[in-house]
Short mmCIF file of C-alpha atoms in Angstrom, two decimals:
data_model
loop_
_atom_site.label_atom_id
_atom_site.label_comp_id
_atom_site.label_asym_id
_atom_site.label_seq_id
_atom_site.Cartn_x
_atom_site.Cartn_y
_atom_site.Cartn_z
CA UNK A 1433 -43.58 61.36 -50.23
CA UNK A 1434 -46.66 60.42 -48.14
CA UNK A 1435 -44.74 60.77 -44.88
CA UNK A 1436 -43.47 64.21 -45.94
CA UNK A 1437 -47.02 65.39 -46.72
CA UNK A 1438 -48.21 64.15 -43.33
CA UNK A 1439 -45.40 66.00 -41.56
CA UNK A 1440 -46.19 69.16 -43.56
CA UNK A 1441 -49.90 68.84 -42.75
CA UNK A 1442 -49.13 68.42 -39.05
CA UNK A 1443 -46.85 71.50 -39.14
CA UNK A 1444 -49.57 73.58 -40.85
CA UNK A 1445 -52.20 72.45 -38.31
CA UNK A 1446 -49.80 73.24 -35.47
CA UNK A 1447 -49.17 76.77 -36.78
CA UNK A 1448 -52.88 77.42 -37.45
CA UNK A 1449 -53.88 76.26 -33.96
CA UNK A 1450 -51.23 78.45 -32.33
CA UNK A 1451 -52.23 81.52 -34.34
CA UNK A 1452 -55.90 80.92 -33.53
CA UNK A 1453 -55.18 80.42 -29.82
CA UNK A 1454 -53.15 83.65 -29.67
CA UNK A 1455 -56.04 85.64 -31.16
CA UNK A 1456 -59.01 83.88 -29.52
CA UNK A 1457 -58.61 83.02 -25.86
CA UNK A 1458 -60.03 83.91 -22.49
CA UNK A 1459 -58.76 84.16 -18.96
CA UNK A 1460 -60.57 83.13 -15.80
CA UNK A 1461 -60.01 83.96 -12.15
CA UNK A 1462 -60.81 81.01 -9.89
CA UNK A 1463 -59.58 82.66 -6.69
CA UNK A 1464 -62.02 82.96 -3.80
CA UNK A 1465 -62.02 86.77 -3.73
CA UNK A 1466 -62.02 87.20 -7.54
CA UNK A 1467 -59.27 89.71 -6.91
CA UNK A 1468 -57.98 89.66 -10.48
CA UNK A 1469 -61.33 89.62 -12.32
CA UNK A 1470 -62.70 92.95 -13.54
CA UNK A 1471 -66.32 93.77 -12.78
CA UNK A 1472 -68.88 93.88 -15.56
CA UNK A 1473 -69.30 97.64 -15.26
CA UNK A 1474 -65.54 98.18 -15.63
CA UNK A 1475 -65.55 96.20 -18.88
CA UNK A 1476 -68.54 98.20 -20.12
CA UNK A 1477 -66.72 101.46 -19.38
CA UNK A 1478 -63.60 100.25 -21.20
CA UNK A 1479 -65.70 99.42 -24.27
CA UNK A 1480 -67.16 102.93 -24.25
CA UNK A 1481 -63.72 104.51 -24.67
CA UNK A 1482 -63.41 106.06 -28.12
CA UNK A 1483 -59.77 107.05 -27.76
CA UNK A 1484 -56.79 105.64 -25.82
CA UNK A 1485 -56.38 106.45 -22.15
CA UNK A 1486 -52.82 107.10 -20.99
CA UNK A 1487 -52.27 106.09 -17.37
CA UNK A 1488 -49.04 107.28 -15.75
CA UNK A 1489 -48.14 105.63 -12.45
CA UNK A 1490 -45.78 107.79 -10.39
CA UNK A 1491 -44.43 105.55 -7.64
CA UNK A 1492 -41.10 104.45 -6.23
CA UNK A 1493 -40.84 100.91 -4.81
CA UNK A 1494 -38.12 102.14 -2.47
CA UNK A 1495 -40.21 104.98 -1.02
CA UNK A 1496 -41.19 104.41 2.64
CA UNK A 1497 -44.96 104.75 2.53
CA UNK A 1498 -47.98 102.62 3.49
CA UNK A 1499 -49.14 102.57 -0.13
CA UNK A 1500 -46.04 100.60 -1.16
CA UNK A 1501 -47.98 97.60 0.19
CA UNK A 1502 -50.48 97.90 -2.66
CA UNK A 1503 -48.04 98.66 -5.49
CA UNK A 1504 -48.18 95.05 -6.72
CA UNK A 1505 -51.98 95.06 -6.47
CA UNK A 1506 -52.14 98.27 -8.51
CA UNK A 1507 -49.79 96.82 -11.13
CA UNK A 1508 -51.82 93.61 -11.38
CA UNK A 1509 -55.01 95.64 -11.70
CA UNK A 1510 -53.55 97.79 -14.47
CA UNK A 1511 -52.41 94.62 -16.26
CA UNK A 1512 -56.06 93.52 -16.29
CA UNK A 1513 -57.13 96.95 -17.55
CA UNK A 1514 -54.58 96.70 -20.37
CA UNK A 1515 -55.76 93.20 -21.28
CA UNK A 1516 -59.48 94.09 -21.29
CA UNK A 1517 -59.02 97.52 -22.85
CA UNK A 1518 -56.53 96.31 -25.48
CA UNK A 1519 -55.18 99.32 -27.36
CA UNK A 1520 -57.48 101.70 -25.44
CA UNK A 1521 -55.36 101.52 -22.26
CA UNK A 1522 -51.69 102.51 -22.23
CA UNK A 1523 -49.76 102.37 -18.94
CA UNK A 1524 -46.45 104.01 -18.09
CA UNK A 1525 -44.51 103.66 -14.82
CA UNK A 1526 -42.36 106.56 -13.64
CA UNK A 1527 -40.00 106.38 -10.65
CA UNK A 1528 -39.79 109.97 -9.27
CA UNK A 1529 -36.43 109.27 -7.63
CA UNK A 1530 -34.80 108.20 -10.91
CA UNK A 1531 -36.78 109.58 -13.88
CA UNK A 1532 -36.26 113.24 -12.98
CA UNK A 1533 -36.54 114.52 -16.56
CA UNK A 1534 -39.82 112.71 -17.11
CA UNK A 1535 -41.11 113.96 -13.74
CA UNK A 1536 -40.42 117.59 -14.63
CA UNK A 1537 -42.16 117.07 -17.97
CA UNK A 1538 -45.24 115.62 -16.28
CA UNK A 1539 -45.32 118.38 -13.65
CA UNK A 1540 -45.17 121.04 -16.31
CA UNK A 1541 -47.97 119.40 -18.30
CA UNK A 1542 -50.39 118.39 -15.53
CA UNK A 1543 -49.51 121.09 -12.96
CA UNK A 1544 -48.96 119.04 -9.81
CA UNK A 1545 -46.42 119.29 -7.03
CA UNK A 1546 -43.64 116.79 -6.46
CA UNK A 1547 -45.44 113.74 -5.11
CA UNK A 1548 -45.13 110.01 -4.95
CA UNK A 1549 -47.75 107.29 -5.34
CA UNK A 1550 -49.97 109.07 -7.85
CA UNK A 1551 -51.87 107.94 -10.94
CA UNK A 1552 -52.54 110.36 -13.80
CA UNK A 1553 -55.28 109.46 -16.30
CA UNK A 1554 -55.26 111.40 -19.57
CA UNK A 1555 -58.12 111.00 -22.08
CA UNK A 1556 -59.11 113.20 -25.01
CA UNK A 1557 -57.57 116.35 -23.54
CA UNK A 1558 -59.03 115.72 -20.07
CA UNK A 1559 -57.01 114.48 -17.11
CA UNK A 1560 -57.74 113.08 -13.68
CA UNK A 1561 -55.28 112.55 -10.82
CA UNK A 1562 -55.82 109.64 -8.44
CA UNK A 1563 -53.71 109.39 -5.26
CA UNK A 1564 -52.77 105.78 -4.66
CA UNK A 1565 -53.75 106.24 -1.02
CA UNK A 1566 -57.40 106.50 -2.16
CA UNK A 1567 -57.21 102.95 -3.54
CA UNK A 1568 -56.94 101.17 -0.18
CA UNK A 1569 -58.16 101.23 3.42
CA UNK A 1570 -55.54 100.85 6.17
CA UNK A 1571 -55.54 100.26 9.89
CA UNK A 1572 -52.93 102.72 11.22
CA UNK A 1573 -53.05 101.63 14.87
CA UNK A 1574 -49.93 99.44 14.56
CA UNK A 1575 -47.94 102.56 13.52
CA UNK A 1576 -47.97 103.71 17.17
CA UNK A 1577 -45.98 100.54 18.00
CA UNK A 1578 -43.48 101.16 15.22
CA UNK A 1579 -45.09 98.56 12.93
CA UNK A 1580 -46.44 98.74 9.39
CA UNK A 1581 -50.13 99.66 8.96
CA UNK A 1582 -52.46 96.76 8.18
CA UNK A 1583 -54.14 96.66 4.77
CA UNK A 1584 -57.89 96.20 5.28
CA UNK A 1585 -59.35 96.49 1.76
CA UNK A 1586 -58.20 97.24 -1.77
CA UNK A 1587 -60.49 99.61 -3.69
CA UNK A 1588 -58.37 100.12 -6.78
CA UNK A 1589 -60.92 99.00 -9.33
CA UNK A 1590 -63.67 101.14 -7.78
CA UNK A 1591 -61.48 104.24 -7.87
CA UNK A 1592 -60.11 103.68 -11.39
CA UNK A 1593 -63.53 102.88 -12.85
CA UNK A 1594 -64.98 106.03 -11.26
CA UNK A 1595 -62.10 108.08 -12.70
CA UNK A 1596 -62.73 106.65 -16.17
CA UNK A 1597 -66.45 107.46 -15.90
CA UNK A 1598 -65.57 111.05 -14.97
CA UNK A 1599 -63.37 111.28 -18.08
CA UNK A 1600 -66.02 109.72 -20.31
CA UNK A 1601 -68.81 111.91 -18.93
CA UNK A 1602 -67.24 115.11 -17.64
CA UNK A 1603 -70.60 116.83 -17.16
CA UNK A 1604 -71.51 117.27 -13.51
CA UNK A 1605 -74.65 115.31 -12.60
CA UNK A 1606 -76.33 115.62 -9.23
CA UNK A 1607 -78.57 113.10 -7.47
CA UNK A 1608 -80.84 114.44 -4.73
CA UNK A 1609 -82.32 112.53 -1.78
CA UNK A 1610 -85.69 113.86 -0.65
CA UNK A 1611 -85.66 114.80 3.04
CA UNK A 1612 -88.19 115.93 5.59
CA UNK A 1613 -90.60 112.99 5.40
CA UNK A 1614 -89.29 110.77 8.17
CA UNK A 1615 -87.23 108.49 5.98
CA UNK A 1616 -83.71 107.33 6.84
CA UNK A 1617 -81.06 110.04 6.77
CA UNK A 1618 -77.65 109.84 5.09
CA UNK A 1619 -76.11 108.23 8.18
CA UNK A 1620 -78.04 105.05 7.31
CA UNK A 1621 -77.45 105.30 3.55
CA UNK A 1622 -73.70 105.89 3.50
CA UNK A 1623 -72.88 102.84 1.36
CA UNK A 1624 -75.49 103.73 -1.26
CA UNK A 1625 -74.32 107.36 -1.32
CA UNK A 1626 -70.65 106.32 -1.42
CA UNK A 1627 -71.20 104.08 -4.43
CA UNK A 1628 -73.10 106.86 -6.20
CA UNK A 1629 -70.16 109.19 -5.63
CA UNK A 1630 -67.81 106.56 -7.05
CA UNK A 1631 -69.97 106.70 -10.19
CA UNK A 1632 -68.87 110.36 -10.58
CA UNK A 1633 -72.14 111.69 -9.21
CA UNK A 1634 -72.70 114.44 -6.68
CA UNK A 1635 -75.07 113.49 -3.87
CA UNK A 1636 -77.14 116.10 -2.02
CA UNK A 1637 -80.17 116.32 0.22
CA UNK A 1638 -83.29 118.21 -0.85
CA UNK A 1639 -86.15 119.53 1.26
CA UNK A 1640 -89.22 120.75 -0.61
CA UNK A 1641 -90.32 122.71 2.46
CA UNK A 1642 -88.15 125.64 1.37
CA UNK A 1643 -88.48 125.54 -2.42
CA UNK A 1644 -91.21 125.34 -5.04
CA UNK A 1645 -89.07 123.82 -7.80
CA UNK A 1646 -86.70 120.92 -8.25
CA UNK A 1647 -83.14 122.27 -8.80
CA UNK A 1648 -82.10 122.63 -12.44
CA UNK A 1649 -79.05 120.39 -11.93
CA UNK A 1650 -81.13 117.50 -10.56
CA UNK A 1651 -80.40 114.48 -12.70
CA UNK A 1652 -82.54 112.28 -10.48
CA UNK A 1653 -84.49 112.46 -7.23
CA UNK A 1654 -84.48 109.54 -4.79
CA UNK A 1655 -87.18 108.98 -2.16
CA UNK A 1656 -86.26 106.35 0.43
CA UNK A 1657 -88.81 104.94 2.87
CA UNK A 1658 -90.96 108.04 3.56
CA UNK A 1659 -92.95 107.71 6.77
CA UNK A 1660 -94.96 110.90 6.26
CA UNK A 1661 -96.93 111.82 3.17
CA UNK A 1662 -96.26 114.67 0.75
CA UNK A 1663 -97.95 118.02 1.22
CA UNK A 1664 -100.27 119.19 -1.55
CA UNK A 1665 -97.72 121.78 -2.62
CA UNK A 1666 -94.92 119.20 -2.69
CA UNK A 1667 -97.10 116.87 -4.72
CA UNK A 1668 -97.71 119.66 -7.26
CA UNK A 1669 -93.95 120.32 -7.48
CA UNK A 1670 -93.14 116.66 -8.10
CA UNK A 1671 -95.99 116.25 -10.56
CA UNK A 1672 -94.85 119.26 -12.58
CA UNK A 1673 -91.27 117.97 -12.55
CA UNK A 1674 -92.41 114.51 -13.68
CA UNK A 1675 -94.30 116.03 -16.62
CA UNK A 1676 -91.15 117.95 -17.61
CA UNK A 1677 -89.09 114.79 -18.02
CA UNK A 1678 -88.22 114.33 -14.37
CA UNK A 1679 -86.43 111.19 -13.15
CA UNK A 1680 -87.54 109.58 -9.89
CA UNK A 1681 -86.49 106.53 -7.84
CA UNK A 1682 -88.94 105.63 -5.07
CA UNK A 1683 -88.20 103.00 -2.41
CA UNK A 1684 -91.47 102.56 -0.53
CA UNK A 1685 -92.05 101.95 3.16
CA UNK A 1686 -95.04 99.55 3.21
CA UNK A 1687 -95.76 100.37 6.86
CA UNK A 1688 -96.51 104.03 6.03
CA UNK A 1689 -99.72 105.50 4.64
CA UNK A 1690 -98.77 107.99 1.91
CA UNK A 1691 -101.86 108.52 -0.33
CA UNK A 1692 -100.47 111.58 -2.14
CA UNK A 1693 -97.24 109.83 -3.04
CA UNK A 1694 -99.30 106.82 -4.13
CA UNK A 1695 -101.42 109.05 -6.40
CA UNK A 1696 -98.23 110.37 -8.05
CA UNK A 1697 -97.08 106.82 -8.76
CA UNK A 1698 -100.53 105.72 -9.93
CA UNK A 1699 -100.49 108.54 -12.48
CA UNK A 1700 -97.38 106.87 -13.90
CA UNK A 1701 -99.15 103.51 -14.12
CA UNK A 1702 -97.60 101.90 -11.02
CA UNK A 1703 -99.99 101.33 -8.11
CA UNK A 1704 -98.64 100.15 -4.72
CA UNK A 1705 -100.89 97.46 -3.27
CA UNK A 1706 -102.03 97.26 0.33
CA UNK A 1707 -100.50 93.84 0.96
CA UNK A 1708 -97.35 92.19 2.28
CA UNK A 1709 -95.27 89.81 0.21
CA UNK A 1710 -94.44 86.74 2.30
CA UNK A 1711 -94.35 82.96 2.37
CA UNK A 1712 -94.71 80.24 4.97
CA UNK A 1713 -91.99 77.79 5.93
CA UNK A 1714 -92.24 74.58 7.88
CA UNK A 1715 -90.46 74.49 11.20
CA UNK A 1716 -90.05 71.41 13.42
CA UNK A 1717 -93.04 72.24 15.64
CA UNK A 1718 -94.86 75.03 13.81
CA UNK A 1719 -95.29 76.94 10.58
CA UNK A 1720 -93.19 80.08 10.29
CA UNK A 1721 -93.73 83.22 8.23
CA UNK A 1722 -90.85 84.49 6.10
CA UNK A 1723 -91.15 88.22 5.41
CA UNK A 1724 -87.71 88.77 3.87
CA UNK A 1725 -88.40 88.43 0.16
CA UNK A 1726 -86.02 86.83 -2.32
CA UNK A 1727 -86.59 88.63 -5.62
CA UNK A 1728 -85.07 87.99 -9.03
CA UNK A 1729 -84.09 90.56 -11.66
CA UNK A 1730 -86.08 90.38 -14.90
CA UNK A 1731 -84.43 90.98 -18.32
CA UNK A 1732 -86.96 93.63 -19.33
CA UNK A 1733 -84.57 96.58 -19.80
CA UNK A 1734 -81.05 97.02 -21.07
CA UNK A 1735 -79.54 97.52 -17.62
CA UNK A 1736 -81.45 94.70 -15.92
CA UNK A 1737 -80.40 92.25 -18.65
CA UNK A 1738 -76.87 92.53 -17.26
CA UNK A 1739 -78.21 91.51 -13.84
CA UNK A 1740 -80.58 88.79 -15.05
CA UNK A 1741 -81.02 86.00 -12.54
CA UNK A 1742 -79.41 87.89 -9.67
CA UNK A 1743 -81.20 87.27 -6.38
CA UNK A 1744 -81.87 90.36 -4.27
CA UNK A 1745 -82.93 90.02 -0.65
CA UNK A 1746 -85.60 92.58 0.23
CA UNK A 1747 -85.43 92.69 4.01
CA UNK A 1748 -88.25 93.91 6.18
CA UNK A 1749 -91.73 94.56 4.83
CA UNK A 1750 -92.37 94.45 1.07
CA UNK A 1751 -95.53 95.28 -0.84
CA UNK A 1752 -96.39 94.29 -4.38
CA UNK A 1753 -97.08 96.65 -7.27
CA UNK A 1754 -99.88 96.63 -9.83
CA UNK A 1755 -99.16 97.79 -13.38
CA UNK A 1756 -102.01 99.73 -14.98
CA UNK A 1757 -101.66 98.67 -18.62
CA UNK A 1758 -104.83 100.45 -19.91
CA UNK A 1759 -103.63 103.77 -18.43
CA UNK A 1760 -100.15 103.17 -19.87
CA UNK A 1761 -101.57 102.61 -23.34
CA UNK A 1762 -103.69 105.76 -23.06
CA UNK A 1763 -100.86 107.99 -21.75
CA UNK A 1764 -98.14 106.45 -23.94
CA UNK A 1765 -96.25 105.07 -20.95
CA UNK A 1766 -93.92 102.09 -21.22
CA UNK A 1767 -94.32 99.85 -18.15
CA UNK A 1768 -91.71 97.24 -17.29
CA UNK A 1769 -91.53 94.84 -14.36
CA UNK A 1770 -88.02 94.77 -12.89
CA UNK A 1771 -88.16 92.41 -9.90
CA UNK A 1772 -90.35 89.42 -9.18
CA UNK A 1773 -90.32 87.36 -5.97
CA UNK A 1774 -89.64 83.64 -5.90
CA UNK A 1775 -92.68 81.55 -6.76
CA UNK A 1776 -93.35 80.53 -3.13
CA UNK A 1777 -94.24 84.13 -2.17
CA UNK A 1778 -97.65 85.75 -2.44
CA UNK A 1779 -99.19 89.13 -1.56
CA UNK A 1780 -101.05 88.65 1.72
CA UNK A 1781 -103.94 91.10 2.13
CA UNK A 1782 -104.83 90.14 5.73
CA UNK A 1783 -101.31 90.72 7.06
CA UNK A 1784 -102.16 91.87 10.58
CA UNK A 1785 -99.46 90.64 12.99
CA UNK A 1786 -100.32 87.90 15.50
CA UNK A 1787 -103.34 86.79 13.49
CA UNK A 1788 -104.95 84.01 15.58
CA UNK A 1789 -106.10 82.23 12.42
CA UNK A 1790 -102.58 82.14 11.00
CA UNK A 1791 -101.57 83.13 7.50
CA UNK A 1792 -102.44 81.16 4.39
CA UNK A 1793 -102.97 82.01 0.74
CA UNK A 1794 -106.62 82.63 -0.16
CA UNK A 1795 -107.39 82.48 -3.83
CA UNK A 1796 -109.42 85.44 -5.04
CA UNK A 1797 -108.48 87.58 -2.03
CA UNK A 1798 -104.70 87.55 -1.83
CA UNK A 1799 -102.43 88.48 -4.71
CA UNK A 1800 -100.89 85.43 -6.31
CA UNK A 1801 -98.14 84.95 -8.83
CA UNK A 1802 -96.94 86.54 -11.01
CA UNK A 1803 -96.05 89.31 -8.57
CA UNK A 1804 -94.09 92.47 -9.21
CA UNK A 1805 -92.10 94.18 -6.44
CA UNK A 1806 -90.19 96.67 -8.62
CA UNK A 1807 -91.21 98.36 -11.86
CA UNK A 1808 -90.24 101.19 -14.21
CA UNK A 1809 -92.43 103.63 -16.14
CA UNK A 1810 -91.21 105.71 -19.10
CA UNK A 1811 -93.44 108.42 -20.46
CA UNK A 1812 -92.67 109.38 -24.05
CA UNK A 1813 -90.00 106.72 -24.46
CA UNK A 1814 -89.41 104.06 -27.08
CA UNK A 1815 -89.98 100.34 -26.95
CA UNK A 1816 -86.24 99.78 -27.49
CA UNK A 1817 -84.64 101.29 -24.38
CA UNK A 1818 -81.18 100.94 -25.89
CA UNK A 1819 -82.02 104.20 -27.68
CA UNK A 1820 -81.65 106.86 -25.02
CA UNK A 1821 -84.17 109.69 -25.44
CA UNK A 1822 -85.42 112.31 -23.02
CA UNK A 1823 -88.39 110.88 -21.17
CA UNK A 1824 -90.15 111.13 -17.85
CA UNK A 1825 -89.04 108.08 -15.90
CA UNK A 1826 -89.87 106.63 -12.52
CA UNK A 1827 -88.60 103.43 -10.89
CA UNK A 1828 -90.55 102.10 -7.91
CA UNK A 1829 -89.54 99.36 -5.45
CA UNK A 1830 -92.03 98.03 -2.92
CA UNK A 1831 -89.38 97.94 -0.20
CA UNK A 1832 -86.74 100.28 1.22
CA UNK A 1833 -84.97 98.57 4.10
CA UNK A 1834 -82.68 96.65 1.73
CA UNK A 1835 -80.94 99.95 0.84
CA UNK A 1836 -79.89 100.72 4.42
CA UNK A 1837 -76.31 100.15 5.52
CA UNK A 1838 -77.33 97.42 7.97
CA UNK A 1839 -79.08 95.35 5.28
CA UNK A 1840 -77.61 96.28 1.90
CA UNK A 1841 -75.96 93.45 -0.05
CA UNK A 1842 -73.78 93.61 -3.19
CA UNK A 1843 -76.66 92.48 -5.42
CA UNK A 1844 -78.91 95.16 -3.95
CA UNK A 1845 -76.26 97.81 -4.56
CA UNK A 1846 -75.86 96.68 -8.17
CA UNK A 1847 -79.62 96.98 -8.69
CA UNK A 1848 -79.79 100.44 -7.08
CA UNK A 1849 -76.79 101.74 -9.05
CA UNK A 1850 -78.23 100.33 -12.26
CA UNK A 1851 -81.54 102.06 -11.54
CA UNK A 1852 -79.85 105.43 -10.95
CA UNK A 1853 -77.68 105.06 -14.07
CA UNK A 1854 -80.82 104.26 -16.04
CA UNK A 1855 -82.50 107.42 -14.72
CA UNK A 1856 -79.44 109.41 -15.81
CA UNK A 1857 -79.40 107.86 -19.31
CA UNK A 1858 -76.18 106.01 -18.50
CA UNK A 1859 -77.46 102.48 -19.08
CA UNK A 1860 -74.53 101.66 -21.36
CA UNK A 1861 -72.09 101.83 -18.45
CA UNK A 1862 -74.32 100.04 -15.93
CA UNK A 1863 -73.69 96.51 -14.74
CA UNK A 1864 -72.19 94.69 -11.78
CA UNK A 1865 -70.15 97.43 -10.12
CA UNK A 1866 -66.62 96.81 -8.79
CA UNK A 1867 -66.43 96.07 -5.07
CA UNK A 1868 -63.69 96.47 -2.51
CA UNK A 1869 -61.48 93.39 -2.03
CA UNK A 1870 -61.10 92.75 1.68
CA UNK A 1871 -57.86 91.36 3.02
CA UNK A 1872 -58.32 88.81 5.77
CA UNK A 1873 -55.66 87.93 8.32
CA UNK A 1874 -55.47 85.51 11.23
CA UNK A 1875 -54.66 87.06 14.60
CA UNK A 1876 -52.59 84.30 16.20
CA UNK A 1877 -50.97 84.37 19.63
CA UNK A 1878 -47.29 83.64 20.22
CA UNK A 1879 -48.19 80.22 21.60
CA UNK A 1880 -50.26 79.35 18.51
CA UNK A 1881 -47.43 80.47 16.23
CA UNK A 1882 -45.05 78.32 18.26
CA UNK A 1883 -47.24 75.25 17.85
CA UNK A 1884 -47.54 75.87 14.10
CA UNK A 1885 -43.75 76.12 13.83
CA UNK A 1886 -43.30 72.97 15.95
CA UNK A 1887 -45.64 70.87 13.79
CA UNK A 1888 -44.43 72.24 10.45
CA UNK A 1889 -40.71 71.97 11.26
CA UNK A 1890 -40.54 68.86 13.48
CA UNK A 1891 -43.69 66.76 13.74
CA UNK A 1892 -44.77 66.59 10.08
CA UNK A 1893 -41.23 66.03 8.70
CA UNK A 1894 -40.60 63.53 11.50
CA UNK A 1895 -43.72 61.52 10.67
CA UNK A 1896 -42.72 61.48 6.99
CA UNK A 1897 -39.22 60.30 7.91
CA UNK A 1898 -40.56 57.53 10.19
CA UNK A 1899 -42.91 56.37 7.44
CA UNK A 1900 -39.97 56.24 5.01
CA UNK A 1901 -37.84 54.24 7.48
CA UNK A 1902 -40.72 51.84 8.07
CA UNK A 1903 -41.18 51.22 4.33
CA UNK A 1904 -37.39 50.73 3.91
CA UNK A 1905 -37.31 48.27 6.82
CA UNK A 1906 -40.24 46.23 5.41
CA UNK A 1907 -38.59 45.99 2.03
CA UNK A 1908 -35.27 44.95 3.55
CA UNK A 1909 -36.95 42.21 5.54
#
C-alpha cells in the first residue's frame, strides 16, 4: 500500500512538473551574433498588438533568386515572432508555383501582381507588403562570374518591426532636421535617418530662412551640431512653436557659440554650460586627457528605463548641462536628467587646448559630479510619463558628434531613437531597436583551402591513428 502511494505521488509530481514547464519556460540565444533573439523594441511592438496579425509568406524554395538564400533565416525569424507574439502572430506559407488557387485569392484580395518572395502583413483591415529582397543586403559582384551573390547582412527583424509599427500607427508622422546653420548634412547622418525611416517615420530637411512657421505635419524637429546661431526671427518661430506644444531634440556642438539657441533652451530650464567634460588618464610617461565621454543612461523616464545601464560613448567635445529647478517649478516644467558621465569625469572650465599648466580638477571652479550631459524638459506634463499627454517637450544632449555615421554606435542609436519616439508620444514601443545581422566569411586562397583539406583529411586522422596504434602496442607489450 505504501509503495503504491509513493508511486502515485511520484506520477502526480511528474505530471505537475511537466505541465508547469510547458506553460512557464524561457528560451535563450547564446550565439555570438544573437541572430535568433528578438530585440526589446520588437517584443514591445508585439505586446501592443490588440488583434492578430496574419503574415503570408509567398515564396518558392525552388525559385532561382538571390533571396532564396535567406528563406531559412526568414522562417526562423517568423518562428521567433510566433513564439513571442503567441496568438497575436499567425503565419502562412504559400508556394506560388503549387498553390495557384490560394495565389489567385490573395491577388484578388490584396491587389498585387504575380510575384515571388513577398510577405503580406494583414492587421485590423490594414495591410503592408514587404518584398523579401528588402530584408537582406547582397554583394552582386560574383554574379558577373556566374556565381551566387554573397549575403552581407540580414535585416529581416528591422523590416518586419517597421512594418508592424506602420500597421499599429498608420498615421503619417514627419521628423524634420533643421538646416542652414552649418551643422552636418544628411550625408553624415544617413544611419540615424535610416533608422528613423525604419520606425515608419518620414524624414525631411527644414530651413527656416524661407518660412515663418514650423510645418503642421512636424512631429518633431531635430537640431544637430549647429555651428551658427539662430536669427532673431528663427528664434521667435521656434519659441512660438515650443509654446504650442512643439517637440525638439537638440544635439549641441560645444565648440560653437550660439547664444540665441542657448536662450531658447534656458527658457525650458536646461542651460548649457561653458565647460568640457573630460578626465585624465595615466600614461607610461605622462598624463593624458580623455575627451571622449562614457555616459550612462538614467532610469528617469519610461523609455530610458529600458536602456538603464547602457554605456553611450560621446565622441568629440561634450559640455555639461545645468537644470534650473526654481524656473521649472515656477513654469510647471518637469526636468529629468537622461545621461550622466562616469564618475571619473568632470566639467573643466579652463579647457583651452595646450594649456601649459595642464588640466586638473579645481574644486569651486570646475563642475564636479553629479554631472548631466543629456536632459529632458516637459512643459505641462505629468509626473508619471507613462501617461502620454500633449506637452511641450525638448531633449538636449551636450554633444553631437556621436550621432554622425563615422562615430555612431548601436547604444547611441538606441538612445537617439528612444528620444525621438518619446517626442512623438511613442514611448510604449521604444527600446533596444533591432539591428542588422552581418554575415562574416573568410576569403581563403586555393593554397590555404588545400592545406586545410590536407590537415583535416590526412594529418589529423593520421595522428589519431598513430596514437591508437601506440596505445595498442603498449598494452600488448
